C-alpha angles and dihedrals in degrees: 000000000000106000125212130262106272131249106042128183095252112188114194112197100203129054097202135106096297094035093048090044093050091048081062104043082055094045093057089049083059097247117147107248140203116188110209133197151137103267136041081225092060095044089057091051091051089050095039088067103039090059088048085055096056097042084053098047087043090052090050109055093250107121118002132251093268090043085053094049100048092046092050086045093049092058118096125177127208130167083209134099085206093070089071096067094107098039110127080192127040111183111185116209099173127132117313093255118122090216089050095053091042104049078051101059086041094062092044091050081080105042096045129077117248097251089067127134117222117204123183114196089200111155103210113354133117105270083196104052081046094054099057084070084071129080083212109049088156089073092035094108120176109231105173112187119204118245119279082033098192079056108036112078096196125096116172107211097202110182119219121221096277105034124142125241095218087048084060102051087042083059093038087060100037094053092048100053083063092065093251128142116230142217120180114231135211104227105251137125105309093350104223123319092042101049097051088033100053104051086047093055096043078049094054087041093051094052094050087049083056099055103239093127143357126256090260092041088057096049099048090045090051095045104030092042094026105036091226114157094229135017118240105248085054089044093048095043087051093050083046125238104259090050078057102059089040085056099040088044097048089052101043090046084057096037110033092208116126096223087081092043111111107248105240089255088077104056077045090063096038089053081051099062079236097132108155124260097348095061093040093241129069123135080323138040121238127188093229137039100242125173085202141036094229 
């Protein structure tokens, strides 16, 4: 695979948790980055945790002093769209709503250059149905990052109708300078890792609303019998619980099965303000507020 020239001009729309999390994933790769949203408080959030990442990474071994300075050099911020004129990659990381992400792309069809790739990090949205709010579907690419996206190795590239081949081996390239494996996706409803992971947390949360086992019993279960990495109530709390709810809801609403549908314990914690590691208490509590679990 022919990888790209390094470093790009990477823009991320969306401080949150993803979008956070994918600035760093793209700083590590050692792309240039502006973080883009709405706020100056939300940028400052953004940066805020992406800083924490790296520290953390830095005081662990993880990536060296000079790795840590020129990632840290390579961030800008901006509460404009404008900023995003002379990205060679746009990935977009806003709310889970197919208009949103439409209108988006619309308005960035006139600020980038035409040679711009479009990624949506939609989780389980039609790509296609986001791309025909651009004037350019054939560079609208699905690029799906796995939560928390620095951890997590996996990126599912999932083409829309009209994209274009040479779209998809720009953001296979891309993706894998970063380090990231990749799946290709058909685009349906939660692709792959979502449709088969949801169910299975709703189910987890089910069983611990019905009393069969408490939050630790379920995770040791999951990742002693099963060999996952993480149990689900960690792995939720880590995603955080209100990004669950978006997910299971998006996916019930298109699907219809109940599987999908958020156990009523969720909206409960959301209600709560407990919404796993950000808010420093999910299923679990936790001393600090993190956005990774670095």
């Amino acid at each position: 695979m022919t990888q790209p020239r390094s470093p790009l001009n990477v823009s991320v729309i969306g401080a949150g948790t993803m979008g956070s999390g994918i600035a760093i994933t793209s700083l590590l790769g050692a792309h240039n980055v502006c973080l883009i949203d709405v706020d100056d408080e939300r940028i400052e959030l953004g940066k805020e945790q992406v800083a924490k990442f790296l520290a953390r990474s830095l005081s662990l071994g993880k990536i060296s002093e000079s790795d840590h300075a020129a990632a840290t050099g390579r961030l800008s911020a901006s509460t404009s769209l404008k900023s995003a004129r002379d990205a060679d990659i746009v990935i977009e990381a806003v709310f889970e709503d197919v208009e949103v992400k439409q209108a988006l792309f619309a308005e960035l069809d006139a600020i980038c250059r035409p040679d711009t790739l479009f990624h949506t990090n939609t989780s389980t949205l039609s790509v296609t149905a986001i791309a025909a709010g651009s004037e350019r579907p054939d560079r609208v690419v699905g690029t799906h990052y796995c939560n928390p996206a620095p951890l997590m190795k996996l990126v599912e590239v999932v083409p829309g109708r009209r994209s274009a081949d040479e779209a998809i081996r720009r953001s296979v390239a891309y993706i894998e300078s970063i380090g990231k494996s990749i799946v290709t996706a058909k685009d349906v409803p939660g692709f792959i890792v979502n449709r088969l992971l949801v169910p299975f947390e709703n189910d987890c949360i089910r069983a611990l609303q019905a009393g069969r086992a408490d939050v630790e019993t379920i995770d040791a279960a999951v990742t002693l019998a099963l060999g996952y990495p993480m149990g689900p109530f960690k792995l939720l709390d880590t995603v955080g619980l209100d990004i669950h709810y978006a997910v299971s809801m998006s996916l019930f609403t298109q699907l219809h099965n109940p599987r999908f549908a958020p156990p009523p314990l969720v909206t409960q914690m959301i209600a709560a303000g407990d919404l796993g590691r950000k808010t420093g208490r999910g299923f679990y509590s936790y001393e600090q507020k993190l956005a990774f679990g670095a």
